[in-house]
Amino acid sequence: MKLLVAFALVVVAASAAPQGHQEDVLLVKETPSDNIGVGHYNYGYELSNGQAHQESAELLNAGTENESLAVRGSFTWVDPQTNVRYTVNYVADENGFQPQGDHIPA
Ligand SMILES: *[C@@H]1O[C@H](CO)[C@@H](O)[C@H](O)[C@H]1NC(C)=O
């Protein structure tokens, strides 16, 4: 449940990021995904407008009552007005969604 909330927050934050004018945005880089079965994944991409996202997850304590998914990742976007690049690194695990970024109060 917590993880669903975490994913929702990431999506909201990403879509709240400033978008440029309606210019074509191209995929410039895609990390080959490394999805070896259940409970482990890894993906990433970078767009021509400077937006990028990467994320990986690992299943902790697999097979026990304390099994949990630990997700870590980051997303980056560039404010088209100021050309300032923002990056948020985040961890989402049994302690919840924990974003970190220079522009986010600790
Ligand atoms: C699961 O976590 C609880 C609380 O931390 C702990 O008491 C219990 O021993 C853990 N169970 C296993 C199988 O590690």
PDB file of N, CA and C and ligand atoms in Angstrom:
ATOM      1  N   MET A   1       0.842  -1.204   0.000  1.00  0.00           N
ATOM      2  CA  MET A   1       0.000   0.000   0.000  1.00  0.00           C
ATOM      3  C   MET A   1       0.877   1.254   0.000  1.00  0.00           C
ATOM      4  N   LYS A   2       1.835   1.289   0.939  1.00  0.00           N
ATOM      5  CA  LYS A   2       2.776   2.419   0.984  1.00  0.00           C
ATOM      6  C   LYS A   2       3.464   2.617  -0.361  1.00  0.00           C
ATOM      7  N   LEU A   3       3.810   1.486  -0.978  1.00  0.00           N
ATOM      8  CA  LEU A   3       4.532   1.591  -2.239  1.00  0.00           C
ATOM      9  C   LEU A   3       3.657   2.196  -3.321  1.00  0.00           C
ATOM     10  N   LEU A   4       2.373   1.831  -3.305  1.00  0.00           N
ATOM     11  CA  LEU A   4       1.464   2.424  -4.283  1.00  0.00           C
ATOM     12  C   LEU A   4       1.430   3.930  -4.098  1.00  0.00           C
ATOM     13  N   VAL A   5       1.376   4.367  -2.841  1.00  0.00           N
ATOM     14  CA  VAL A   5       1.374   5.806  -2.560  1.00  0.00           C
ATOM     15  C   VAL A   5       2.658   6.434  -3.074  1.00  0.00           C
ATOM     16  N   ALA A   6       3.771   5.750  -2.831  1.00  0.00           N
ATOM     17  CA  ALA A   6       5.059   6.274  -3.283  1.00  0.00           C
ATOM     18  C   ALA A   6       5.074   6.438  -4.796  1.00  0.00           C
ATOM     19  N   PHE A   7       4.612   5.439  -5.516  1.00  0.00           N
ATOM     20  CA  PHE A   7       4.600   5.538  -6.974  1.00  0.00           C
ATOM     21  C   PHE A   7       3.704   6.683  -7.420  1.00  0.00           C
ATOM     22  N   ALA A   8       2.554   6.827  -6.751  1.00  0.00           N
ATOM     23  CA  ALA A   8       1.634   7.900  -7.118  1.00  0.00           C
ATOM     24  C   ALA A   8       2.322   9.255  -6.924  1.00  0.00           C
ATOM     25  N   LEU A   9       3.059   9.401  -5.833  1.00  0.00           N
ATOM     26  CA  LEU A   9       3.753  10.660  -5.573  1.00  0.00           C
ATOM     27  C   LEU A   9       4.774  10.958  -6.658  1.00  0.00           C
ATOM     28  N   VAL A  10       5.477   9.936  -7.077  1.00  0.00           N
ATOM     29  CA  VAL A  10       6.484  10.142  -8.117  1.00  0.00           C
ATOM     30  C   VAL A  10       5.813  10.620  -9.393  1.00  0.00           C
ATOM     31  N   VAL A  11       4.706   9.998  -9.739  1.00  0.00           N
ATOM     32  CA  VAL A  11       4.009  10.376 -10.966  1.00  0.00           C
ATOM     33  C   VAL A  11       3.515  11.806 -10.876  1.00  0.00           C
ATOM     34  N   VAL A  12       2.930  12.173  -9.729  1.00  0.00           N
ATOM     35  CA  VAL A  12       2.435  13.532  -9.554  1.00  0.00           C
ATOM     36  C   VAL A  12       3.583  14.532  -9.638  1.00  0.00           C
ATOM     37  N   ALA A  13       4.675  14.228  -8.946  1.00  0.00           N
ATOM     38  CA  ALA A  13       5.820  15.140  -8.952  1.00  0.00           C
ATOM     39  C   ALA A  13       6.374  15.293 -10.360  1.00  0.00           C
ATOM     40  N   ALA A  14       6.445  14.178 -11.081  1.00  0.00           N
ATOM     41  CA  ALA A  14       6.994  14.235 -12.432  1.00  0.00           C
ATOM     42  C   ALA A  14       6.084  15.039 -13.353  1.00  0.00           C
ATOM     43  N   SER A  15       4.781  14.885 -13.214  1.00  0.00           N
ATOM     44  CA  SER A  15       3.895  15.606 -14.123  1.00  0.00           C
ATOM     45  C   SER A  15       3.742  17.060 -13.710  1.00  0.00           C
ATOM     46  N   ALA A  16       4.105  17.375 -12.452  1.00  0.00           N
ATOM     47  CA  ALA A  16       4.064  18.764 -12.009  1.00  0.00           C
ATOM     48  C   ALA A  16       5.307  19.526 -12.462  1.00  0.00           C
ATOM     49  N   ALA A  17       6.306  18.784 -12.919  1.00  0.00           N
ATOM     50  CA  ALA A  17       7.525  19.435 -13.378  1.00  0.00           C
ATOM     51  C   ALA A  17       7.190  20.331 -14.570  1.00  0.00           C
ATOM     52  N   PRO A  18       7.834  21.475 -14.644  1.00  0.00           N
ATOM     53  CA  PRO A  18       7.511  22.414 -15.728  1.00  0.00           C
ATOM     54  C   PRO A  18       7.742  21.772 -17.096  1.00  0.00           C
ATOM     55  N   GLN A  19       6.807  21.949 -17.972  1.00  0.00           N
ATOM     56  CA  GLN A  19       6.936  21.411 -19.323  1.00  0.00           C
ATOM     57  C   GLN A  19       7.246  22.571 -20.255  1.00  0.00           C
ATOM     58  N   GLY A  20       8.049  22.311 -21.243  1.00  0.00           N
ATOM     59  CA  GLY A  20       8.377  23.348 -22.213  1.00  0.00           C
ATOM     60  C   GLY A  20       7.209  23.583 -23.150  1.00  0.00           C
ATOM     61  N   HIS A  21       7.436  24.334 -24.197  1.00  0.00           N
ATOM     62  CA  HIS A  21       6.408  24.493 -25.210  1.00  0.00           C
ATOM     63  C   HIS A  21       6.234  23.163 -25.910  1.00  0.00           C
ATOM     64  N   GLN A  22       5.305  23.113 -26.829  1.00  0.00           N
ATOM     65  CA  GLN A  22       4.959  21.831 -27.436  1.00  0.00           C
ATOM     66  C   GLN A  22       5.990  21.424 -28.483  1.00  0.00           C
ATOM     67  N   GLU A  23       7.241  21.368 -28.078  1.00  0.00           N
ATOM     68  CA  GLU A  23       8.247  20.907 -29.015  1.00  0.00           C
ATOM     69  C   GLU A  23       8.366  19.388 -28.889  1.00  0.00           C
ATOM     70  N   ASP A  24       8.898  18.776 -29.912  1.00  0.00           N
ATOM     71  CA  ASP A  24       9.018  17.326 -29.874  1.00  0.00           C
ATOM     72  C   ASP A  24      10.039  16.905 -28.837  1.00  0.00           C
ATOM     73  N   VAL A  25       9.661  15.965 -28.027  1.00  0.00           N
ATOM     74  CA  VAL A  25      10.561  15.440 -27.011  1.00  0.00           C
ATOM     75  C   VAL A  25      10.962  14.036 -27.439  1.00  0.00           C
ATOM     76  N   LEU A  26      12.253  13.841 -27.528  1.00  0.00           N
ATOM     77  CA  LEU A  26      12.741  12.547 -28.007  1.00  0.00           C
ATOM     78  C   LEU A  26      13.385  11.769 -26.878  1.00  0.00           C
ATOM     79  N   LEU A  27      13.269  10.487 -26.977  1.00  0.00           N
ATOM     80  CA  LEU A  27      13.970   9.602 -26.054  1.00  0.00           C
ATOM     81  C   LEU A  27      15.421   9.553 -26.504  1.00  0.00           C
ATOM     82  N   VAL A  28      16.335  10.009 -25.655  1.00  0.00           N
ATOM     83  CA  VAL A  28      17.735  10.025 -26.069  1.00  0.00           C
ATOM     84  C   VAL A  28      18.537   8.869 -25.491  1.00  0.00           C
ATOM     85  N   LYS A  29      18.029   8.272 -24.425  1.00  0.00           N
ATOM     86  CA  LYS A  29      18.788   7.187 -23.819  1.00  0.00           C
ATOM     87  C   LYS A  29      17.834   6.299 -23.037  1.00  0.00           C
ATOM     88  N   GLU A  30      18.019   5.035 -23.140  1.00  0.00           N
ATOM     89  CA  GLU A  30      17.196   4.122 -22.365  1.00  0.00           C
ATOM     90  C   GLU A  30      18.108   3.066 -21.766  1.00  0.00           C
ATOM     91  N   THR A  31      18.025   2.898 -20.474  1.00  0.00           N
ATOM     92  CA  THR A  31      18.838   1.880 -19.814  1.00  0.00           C
ATOM     93  C   THR A  31      18.236   0.525 -20.118  1.00  0.00           C
ATOM     94  N   PRO A  32      19.048  -0.405 -20.593  1.00  0.00           N
ATOM     95  CA  PRO A  32      18.496  -1.744 -20.793  1.00  0.00           C
ATOM     96  C   PRO A  32      17.923  -2.236 -19.478  1.00  0.00           C
ATOM     97  N   SER A  33      16.713  -2.706 -19.496  1.00  0.00           N
ATOM     98  CA  SER A  33      16.158  -3.114 -18.209  1.00  0.00           C
ATOM     99  C   SER A  33      16.670  -4.496 -17.851  1.00  0.00           C
ATOM    100  N   ASP A  34      16.705  -4.705 -16.585  1.00  0.00           N
ATOM    101  CA  ASP A  34      17.337  -5.886 -16.026  1.00  0.00           C
ATOM    102  C   ASP A  34      16.313  -6.493 -15.091  1.00  0.00           C
ATOM    103  N   ASN A  35      15.379  -7.187 -15.665  1.00  0.00           N
ATOM    104  CA  ASN A  35      14.246  -7.677 -14.872  1.00  0.00           C
ATOM    105  C   ASN A  35      14.299  -9.194 -14.780  1.00  0.00           C
ATOM    106  N   ILE A  36      15.026  -9.652 -13.787  1.00  0.00           N
ATOM    107  CA  ILE A  36      15.186 -11.100 -13.642  1.00  0.00           C
ATOM    108  C   ILE A  36      14.097 -11.628 -12.735  1.00  0.00           C
ATOM    109  N   GLY A  37      12.945 -11.802 -13.293  1.00  0.00           N
ATOM    110  CA  GLY A  37      11.863 -12.393 -12.511  1.00  0.00           C
ATOM    111  C   GLY A  37      11.238 -11.427 -11.526  1.00  0.00           C
ATOM    112  N   VAL A  38      10.588 -11.981 -10.554  1.00  0.00           N
ATOM    113  CA  VAL A  38       9.779 -11.215  -9.611  1.00  0.00           C
ATOM    114  C   VAL A  38      10.665 -10.551  -8.555  1.00  0.00           C
ATOM    115  N   GLY A  39      10.279  -9.377  -8.131  1.00  0.00           N
ATOM    116  CA  GLY A  39      10.904  -8.764  -6.970  1.00  0.00           C
ATOM    117  C   GLY A  39      12.219  -8.073  -7.237  1.00  0.00           C
ATOM    118  N   HIS A  40      12.490  -7.749  -8.487  1.00  0.00           N
ATOM    119  CA  HIS A  40      13.743  -7.078  -8.791  1.00  0.00           C
ATOM    120  C   HIS A  40      13.564  -6.405 -10.135  1.00  0.00           C
ATOM    121  N   TYR A  41      13.815  -5.136 -10.198  1.00  0.00           N
ATOM    122  CA  TYR A  41      13.771  -4.500 -11.515  1.00  0.00           C
ATOM    123  C   TYR A  41      14.660  -3.272 -11.531  1.00  0.00           C
ATOM    124  N   ASN A  42      14.831  -2.749 -12.694  1.00  0.00           N
ATOM    125  CA  ASN A  42      15.780  -1.686 -12.925  1.00  0.00           C
ATOM    126  C   ASN A  42      15.440  -1.086 -14.288  1.00  0.00           C
ATOM    127  N   TYR A  43      15.212   0.211 -14.345  1.00  0.00           N
ATOM    128  CA  TYR A  43      14.987   0.822 -15.654  1.00  0.00           C
ATOM    129  C   TYR A  43      15.390   2.280 -15.615  1.00  0.00           C
ATOM    130  N   GLY A  44      15.547   2.871 -16.753  1.00  0.00           N
ATOM    131  CA  GLY A  44      15.881   4.281 -16.799  1.00  0.00           C
ATOM    132  C   GLY A  44      15.715   4.817 -18.198  1.00  0.00           C
ATOM    133  N   TYR A  45      15.485   6.126 -18.294  1.00  0.00           N
ATOM    134  CA  TYR A  45      15.428   6.757 -19.605  1.00  0.00           C
ATOM    135  C   TYR A  45      15.802   8.224 -19.467  1.00  0.00           C
ATOM    136  N   GLU A  46      16.156   8.810 -20.557  1.00  0.00           N
ATOM    137  CA  GLU A  46      16.492  10.219 -20.591  1.00  0.00           C
ATOM    138  C   GLU A  46      15.856  10.808 -21.838  1.00  0.00           C
ATOM    139  N   LEU A  47      15.253  11.984 -21.699  1.00  0.00           N
ATOM    140  CA  LEU A  47      14.585  12.626 -22.823  1.00  0.00           C
ATOM    141  C   LEU A  47      15.378  13.836 -23.295  1.00  0.00           C
ATOM    142  N   SER A  48      15.100  14.259 -24.533  1.00  0.00           N
ATOM    143  CA  SER A  48      15.858  15.366 -25.117  1.00  0.00           C
ATOM    144  C   SER A  48      15.587  16.695 -24.419  1.00  0.00           C
ATOM    145  N   ASN A  49      14.519  16.793 -23.637  1.00  0.00           N
ATOM    146  CA  ASN A  49      14.264  18.041 -22.903  1.00  0.00           C
ATOM    147  C   ASN A  49      14.952  18.057 -21.539  1.00  0.00           C
ATOM    148  N   GLY A  50      15.817  17.089 -21.296  1.00  0.00           N
ATOM    149  CA  GLY A  50      16.572  17.072 -20.047  1.00  0.00           C
ATOM    150  C   GLY A  50      15.908  16.264 -18.955  1.00  0.00           C
ATOM    151  N   GLN A  51      14.710  15.793 -19.228  1.00  0.00           N
ATOM    152  CA  GLN A  51      14.015  15.005 -18.223  1.00  0.00           C
ATOM    153  C   GLN A  51      14.564  13.579 -18.220  1.00  0.00           C
ATOM    154  N   ALA A  52      14.778  13.052 -17.044  1.00  0.00           N
ATOM    155  CA  ALA A  52      15.308  11.696 -16.944  1.00  0.00           C
ATOM    156  C   ALA A  52      14.740  11.021 -15.708  1.00  0.00           C
ATOM    157  N   HIS A  53      14.658   9.738 -15.758  1.00  0.00           N
ATOM    158  CA  HIS A  53      14.126   8.994 -14.629  1.00  0.00           C
ATOM    159  C   HIS A  53      14.821   7.649 -14.588  1.00  0.00           C
ATOM    160  N   GLN A  54      15.240   7.259 -13.416  1.00  0.00           N
ATOM    161  CA  GLN A  54      15.744   5.908 -13.294  1.00  0.00           C
ATOM    162  C   GLN A  54      15.309   5.334 -11.965  1.00  0.00           C
ATOM    163  N   GLU A  55      15.147   4.068 -11.947  1.00  0.00           N
ATOM    164  CA  GLU A  55      14.650   3.436 -10.735  1.00  0.00           C
ATOM    165  C   GLU A  55      15.065   1.973 -10.708  1.00  0.00           C
ATOM    166  N   SER A  56      15.355   1.501  -9.511  1.00  0.00           N
ATOM    167  CA  SER A  56      15.615   0.075  -9.356  1.00  0.00           C
ATOM    168  C   SER A  56      14.978  -0.382  -8.058  1.00  0.00           C
ATOM    169  N   ALA A  57      14.699  -1.636  -7.969  1.00  0.00           N
ATOM    170  CA  ALA A  57      14.054  -2.166  -6.774  1.00  0.00           C
ATOM    171  C   ALA A  57      14.609  -3.531  -6.451  1.00  0.00           C
ATOM    172  N   GLU A  58      14.587  -3.817  -5.190  1.00  0.00           N
ATOM    173  CA  GLU A  58      15.109  -5.085  -4.708  1.00  0.00           C
ATOM    174  C   GLU A  58      14.145  -5.631  -3.667  1.00  0.00           C
ATOM    175  N   LEU A  59      13.944  -6.911  -3.692  1.00  0.00           N
ATOM    176  CA  LEU A  59      13.068  -7.534  -2.698  1.00  0.00           C
ATOM    177  C   LEU A  59      13.903  -7.906  -1.479  1.00  0.00           C
ATOM    178  N   LEU A  60      13.518  -7.388  -0.337  1.00  0.00           N
ATOM    179  CA  LEU A  60      14.252  -7.672   0.895  1.00  0.00           C
ATOM    180  C   LEU A  60      13.520  -8.734   1.700  1.00  0.00           C
ATOM    181  N   ASN A  61      14.247  -9.550   2.399  1.00  0.00           N
ATOM    182  CA  ASN A  61      13.679 -10.587   3.261  1.00  0.00           C
ATOM    183  C   ASN A  61      12.680 -11.463   2.511  1.00  0.00           C
ATOM    184  N   ALA A  62      13.032 -11.814   1.296  1.00  0.00           N
ATOM    185  CA  ALA A  62      12.115 -12.604   0.469  1.00  0.00           C
ATOM    186  C   ALA A  62      11.692 -13.872   1.196  1.00  0.00           C
ATOM    187  N   GLY A  63      10.421 -14.151   1.117  1.00  0.00           N
ATOM    188  CA  GLY A  63       9.908 -15.385   1.682  1.00  0.00           C
ATOM    189  C   GLY A  63       9.645 -15.341   3.173  1.00  0.00           C
ATOM    190  N   THR A  64       9.930 -14.223   3.823  1.00  0.00           N
ATOM    191  CA  THR A  64       9.623 -14.110   5.245  1.00  0.00           C
ATOM    192  C   THR A  64       8.406 -13.204   5.431  1.00  0.00           C
ATOM    193  N   GLU A  65       7.928 -13.149   6.663  1.00  0.00           N
ATOM    194  CA  GLU A  65       6.793 -12.269   6.952  1.00  0.00           C
ATOM    195  C   GLU A  65       7.179 -10.798   6.765  1.00  0.00           C
ATOM    196  N   ASN A  66       8.477 -10.524   6.755  1.00  0.00           N
ATOM    197  CA  ASN A  66       8.935  -9.134   6.630  1.00  0.00           C
ATOM    198  C   ASN A  66       9.388  -8.793   5.212  1.00  0.00           C
ATOM    199  N   GLU A  67       8.922  -9.557   4.267  1.00  0.00           N
ATOM    200  CA  GLU A  67       9.279  -9.307   2.877  1.00  0.00           C
ATOM    201  C   GLU A  67       8.849  -7.883   2.478  1.00  0.00           C
ATOM    202  N   SER A  68       9.752  -7.151   1.863  1.00  0.00           N
ATOM    203  CA  SER A  68       9.383  -5.809   1.404  1.00  0.00           C
ATOM    204  C   SER A  68      10.222  -5.427   0.193  1.00  0.00           C
ATOM    205  N   LEU A  69       9.691  -4.510  -0.584  1.00  0.00           N
ATOM    206  CA  LEU A  69      10.372  -4.053  -1.783  1.00  0.00           C
ATOM    207  C   LEU A  69      11.064  -2.727  -1.454  1.00  0.00           C
ATOM    208  N   ALA A  70      12.340  -2.652  -1.703  1.00  0.00           N
ATOM    209  CA  ALA A  70      13.091  -1.407  -1.493  1.00  0.00           C
ATOM    210  C   ALA A  70      13.366  -0.795  -2.861  1.00  0.00           C
ATOM    211  N   VAL A  71      12.798   0.380  -3.080  1.00  0.00           N
ATOM    212  CA  VAL A  71      12.912   1.050  -4.375  1.00  0.00           C
ATOM    213  C   VAL A  71      13.831   2.251  -4.211  1.00  0.00           C
ATOM    214  N   ARG A  72      14.734   2.437  -5.155  1.00  0.00           N
ATOM    215  CA  ARG A  72      15.475   3.691  -5.157  1.00  0.00           C
ATOM    216  C   ARG A  72      15.594   4.214  -6.567  1.00  0.00           C
ATOM    217  N   GLY A  73      15.590   5.507  -6.679  1.00  0.00           N
ATOM    218  CA  GLY A  73      15.657   6.060  -8.009  1.00  0.00           C
ATOM    219  C   GLY A  73      15.856   7.552  -7.971  1.00  0.00           C
ATOM    220  N   SER A  74      15.794   8.147  -9.147  1.00  0.00           N
ATOM    221  CA  SER A  74      15.906   9.593  -9.213  1.00  0.00           C
ATOM    222  C   SER A  74      15.200  10.074 -10.458  1.00  0.00           C
ATOM    223  N   PHE A  75      14.713  11.281 -10.389  1.00  0.00           N
ATOM    224  CA  PHE A  75      14.265  11.898 -11.624  1.00  0.00           C
ATOM    225  C   PHE A  75      14.775  13.321 -11.695  1.00  0.00           C
ATOM    226  N   THR A  76      14.947  13.755 -12.908  1.00  0.00           N
ATOM    227  CA  THR A  76      15.588  15.030 -13.214  1.00  0.00           C
ATOM    228  C   THR A  76      14.749  15.746 -14.252  1.00  0.00           C
ATOM    229  N   TRP A  77      14.627  17.055 -14.096  1.00  0.00           N
ATOM    230  CA  TRP A  77      14.005  17.834 -15.169  1.00  0.00           C
ATOM    231  C   TRP A  77      14.667  19.201 -15.200  1.00  0.00           C
ATOM    232  N   VAL A  78      14.510  19.886 -16.318  1.00  0.00           N
ATOM    233  CA  VAL A  78      15.102  21.206 -16.491  1.00  0.00           C
ATOM    234  C   VAL A  78      13.971  22.209 -16.635  1.00  0.00           C
ATOM    235  N   ASP A  79      14.005  23.234 -15.824  1.00  0.00           N
ATOM    236  CA  ASP A  79      13.018  24.305 -15.941  1.00  0.00           C
ATOM    237  C   ASP A  79      13.332  25.092 -17.211  1.00  0.00           C
ATOM    238  N   PRO A  80      12.417  25.102 -18.189  1.00  0.00           N
ATOM    239  CA  PRO A  80      12.732  25.736 -19.472  1.00  0.00           C
ATOM    240  C   PRO A  80      12.894  27.254 -19.357  1.00  0.00           C
ATOM    241  N   GLN A  81      12.316  27.870 -18.328  1.00  0.00           N
ATOM    242  CA  GLN A  81      12.452  29.318 -18.152  1.00  0.00           C
ATOM    243  C   GLN A  81      13.848  29.694 -17.658  1.00  0.00           C
ATOM    244  N   THR A  82      14.336  28.940 -16.702  1.00  0.00           N
ATOM    245  CA  THR A  82      15.591  29.310 -16.050  1.00  0.00           C
ATOM    246  C   THR A  82      16.749  28.409 -16.453  1.00  0.00           C
ATOM    247  N   ASN A  83      16.425  27.305 -17.144  1.00  0.00           N
ATOM    248  CA  ASN A  83      17.437  26.319 -17.500  1.00  0.00           C
ATOM    249  C   ASN A  83      18.064  25.637 -16.277  1.00  0.00           C
ATOM    250  N   VAL A  84      17.427  25.792 -15.129  1.00  0.00           N
ATOM    251  CA  VAL A  84      17.947  25.145 -13.925  1.00  0.00           C
ATOM    252  C   VAL A  84      17.520  23.683 -13.943  1.00  0.00           C
ATOM    253  N   ARG A  85      18.473  22.827 -13.634  1.00  0.00           N
ATOM    254  CA  ARG A  85      18.205  21.397 -13.604  1.00  0.00           C
ATOM    255  C   ARG A  85      17.869  20.970 -12.168  1.00  0.00           C
ATOM    256  N   TYR A  86      16.798  20.288 -12.015  1.00  0.00           N
ATOM    257  CA  TYR A  86      16.399  19.782 -10.707  1.00  0.00           C
ATOM    258  C   TYR A  86      16.503  18.273 -10.678  1.00  0.00           C
ATOM    259  N   THR A  87      17.020  17.749  -9.597  1.00  0.00           N
ATOM    260  CA  THR A  87      17.093  16.304  -9.443  1.00  0.00           C
ATOM    261  C   THR A  87      16.532  15.914  -8.090  1.00  0.00           C
ATOM    262  N   VAL A  88      15.685  14.943  -8.091  1.00  0.00           N
ATOM    263  CA  VAL A  88      15.180  14.375  -6.842  1.00  0.00           C
ATOM    264  C   VAL A  88      15.634  12.926  -6.784  1.00  0.00           C
ATOM    265  N   ASN A  89      16.333  12.592  -5.726  1.00  0.00           N
ATOM    266  CA  ASN A  89      16.667  11.191  -5.478  1.00  0.00           C
ATOM    267  C   ASN A  89      15.678  10.688  -4.452  1.00  0.00           C
ATOM    268  N   TYR A  90      15.252   9.486  -4.597  1.00  0.00           N
ATOM    269  CA  TYR A  90      14.279   9.006  -3.625  1.00  0.00           C
ATOM    270  C   TYR A  90      14.505   7.549  -3.293  1.00  0.00           C
ATOM    271  N   VAL A  91      14.055   7.227  -2.111  1.00  0.00           N
ATOM    272  CA  VAL A  91      14.052   5.856  -1.643  1.00  0.00           C
ATOM    273  C   VAL A  91      12.624   5.588  -1.199  1.00  0.00           C
ATOM    274  N   ALA A  92      12.110   4.452  -1.554  1.00  0.00           N
ATOM    275  CA  ALA A  92      10.789   4.072  -1.065  1.00  0.00           C
ATOM    276  C   ALA A  92      10.906   2.649  -0.534  1.00  0.00           C
ATOM    277  N   ASP A  93      10.796   2.517   0.761  1.00  0.00           N
ATOM    278  CA  ASP A  93      10.927   1.189   1.357  1.00  0.00           C
ATOM    279  C   ASP A  93       9.950   1.074   2.516  1.00  0.00           C
ATOM    280  N   GLU A  94      10.246   0.194   3.449  1.00  0.00           N
ATOM    281  CA  GLU A  94       9.301   0.003   4.546  1.00  0.00           C
ATOM    282  C   GLU A  94       9.164   1.262   5.417  1.00  0.00           C
ATOM    283  N   ASN A  95      10.071   2.235   5.234  1.00  0.00           N
ATOM    284  CA  ASN A  95       9.959   3.492   5.977  1.00  0.00           C
ATOM    285  C   ASN A  95       9.224   4.574   5.184  1.00  0.00           C
ATOM    286  N   GLY A  96       8.693   4.198   4.039  1.00  0.00           N
ATOM    287  CA  GLY A  96       7.914   5.161   3.262  1.00  0.00           C
ATOM    288  C   GLY A  96       8.714   5.772   2.123  1.00  0.00           C
ATOM    289  N   PHE A  97       8.157   6.800   1.542  1.00  0.00           N
ATOM    290  CA  PHE A  97       8.765   7.500   0.411  1.00  0.00           C
ATOM    291  C   PHE A  97       9.646   8.613   0.960  1.00  0.00           C
ATOM    292  N   GLN A  98      10.939   8.577   0.618  1.00  0.00           N
ATOM    293  CA  GLN A  98      11.877   9.556   1.169  1.00  0.00           C
ATOM    294  C   GLN A  98      12.610  10.272   0.037  1.00  0.00           C
ATOM    295  N   PRO A  99      12.069  11.398  -0.396  1.00  0.00           N
ATOM    296  CA  PRO A  99      12.735  12.157  -1.459  1.00  0.00           C
ATOM    297  C   PRO A  99      13.864  13.010  -0.906  1.00  0.00           C
ATOM    298  N   GLN A 100      14.893  13.220  -1.712  1.00  0.00           N
ATOM    299  CA  GLN A 100      15.997  14.096  -1.340  1.00  0.00           C
ATOM    300  C   GLN A 100      16.372  14.919  -2.551  1.00  0.00           C
ATOM    301  N   GLY A 101      16.561  16.217  -2.344  1.00  0.00           N
ATOM    302  CA  GLY A 101      16.996  17.064  -3.437  1.00  0.00           C
ATOM    303  C   GLY A 101      17.437  18.396  -2.879  1.00  0.00           C
ATOM    304  N   ASP A 102      18.297  19.089  -3.631  1.00  0.00           N
ATOM    305  CA  ASP A 102      18.830  20.356  -3.148  1.00  0.00           C
ATOM    306  C   ASP A 102      17.724  21.366  -2.860  1.00  0.00           C
ATOM    307  N   HIS A 103      16.628  21.283  -3.625  1.00  0.00           N
ATOM    308  CA  HIS A 103      15.546  22.259  -3.490  1.00  0.00           C
ATOM    309  C   HIS A 103      14.460  21.769  -2.532  1.00  0.00           C
ATOM    310  N   ILE A 104      14.666  20.587  -1.937  1.00  0.00           N
ATOM    311  CA  ILE A 104      13.674  20.059  -1.001  1.00  0.00           C
ATOM    312  C   ILE A 104      14.200  20.267   0.424  1.00  0.00           C
ATOM    313  N   PRO A 105      13.423  20.915   1.271  1.00  0.00           N
ATOM    314  CA  PRO A 105      13.874  21.066   2.656  1.00  0.00           C
ATOM    315  C   PRO A 105      14.100  19.707   3.296  1.00  0.00           C
ATOM    316  N   ALA A 106      15.181  19.544   4.006  1.00  0.00           N
ATOM    317  CA  ALA A 106      15.485  18.244   4.633  1.00  0.00           C
ATOM    318  C   ALA A 106      14.503  17.960   5.760  1.00  0.00           C
TER     319      ALA A 106
HETATM  320  C1  LIG B   1      10.008  -9.448  11.236  1.00  0.00           C
HETATM  321  O1  LIG B   1      10.077  -8.164  11.861  1.00  0.00           O
HETATM  322  C2  LIG B   1       9.676  -8.197  13.224  1.00  0.00           C
HETATM  323  C3  LIG B   1       9.681  -6.776  13.732  1.00  0.00           C
HETATM  324  O2  LIG B   1      10.889  -6.148  13.408  1.00  0.00           O
HETATM  325  C4  LIG B   1      10.617  -9.120  13.998  1.00  0.00           C
HETATM  326  O3  LIG B   1      10.231  -9.167  15.342  1.00  0.00           O
HETATM  327  C5  LIG B   1      10.564 -10.526  13.404  1.00  0.00           C
HETATM  328  O4  LIG B   1      11.511 -11.355  14.041  1.00  0.00           O
HETATM  329  C6  LIG B   1      10.875 -10.454  11.909  1.00  0.00           C
HETATM  330  N1  LIG B   1      10.663 -11.781  11.326  1.00  0.00           N
HETATM  331  C7  LIG B   1      11.569 -12.388  10.574  1.00  0.00           C
HETATM  332  C8  LIG B   1      11.186 -13.703  10.003  1.00  0.00           C
HETATM  333  O5  LIG B   1      12.676 -11.880  10.337  1.00  0.00           O
END
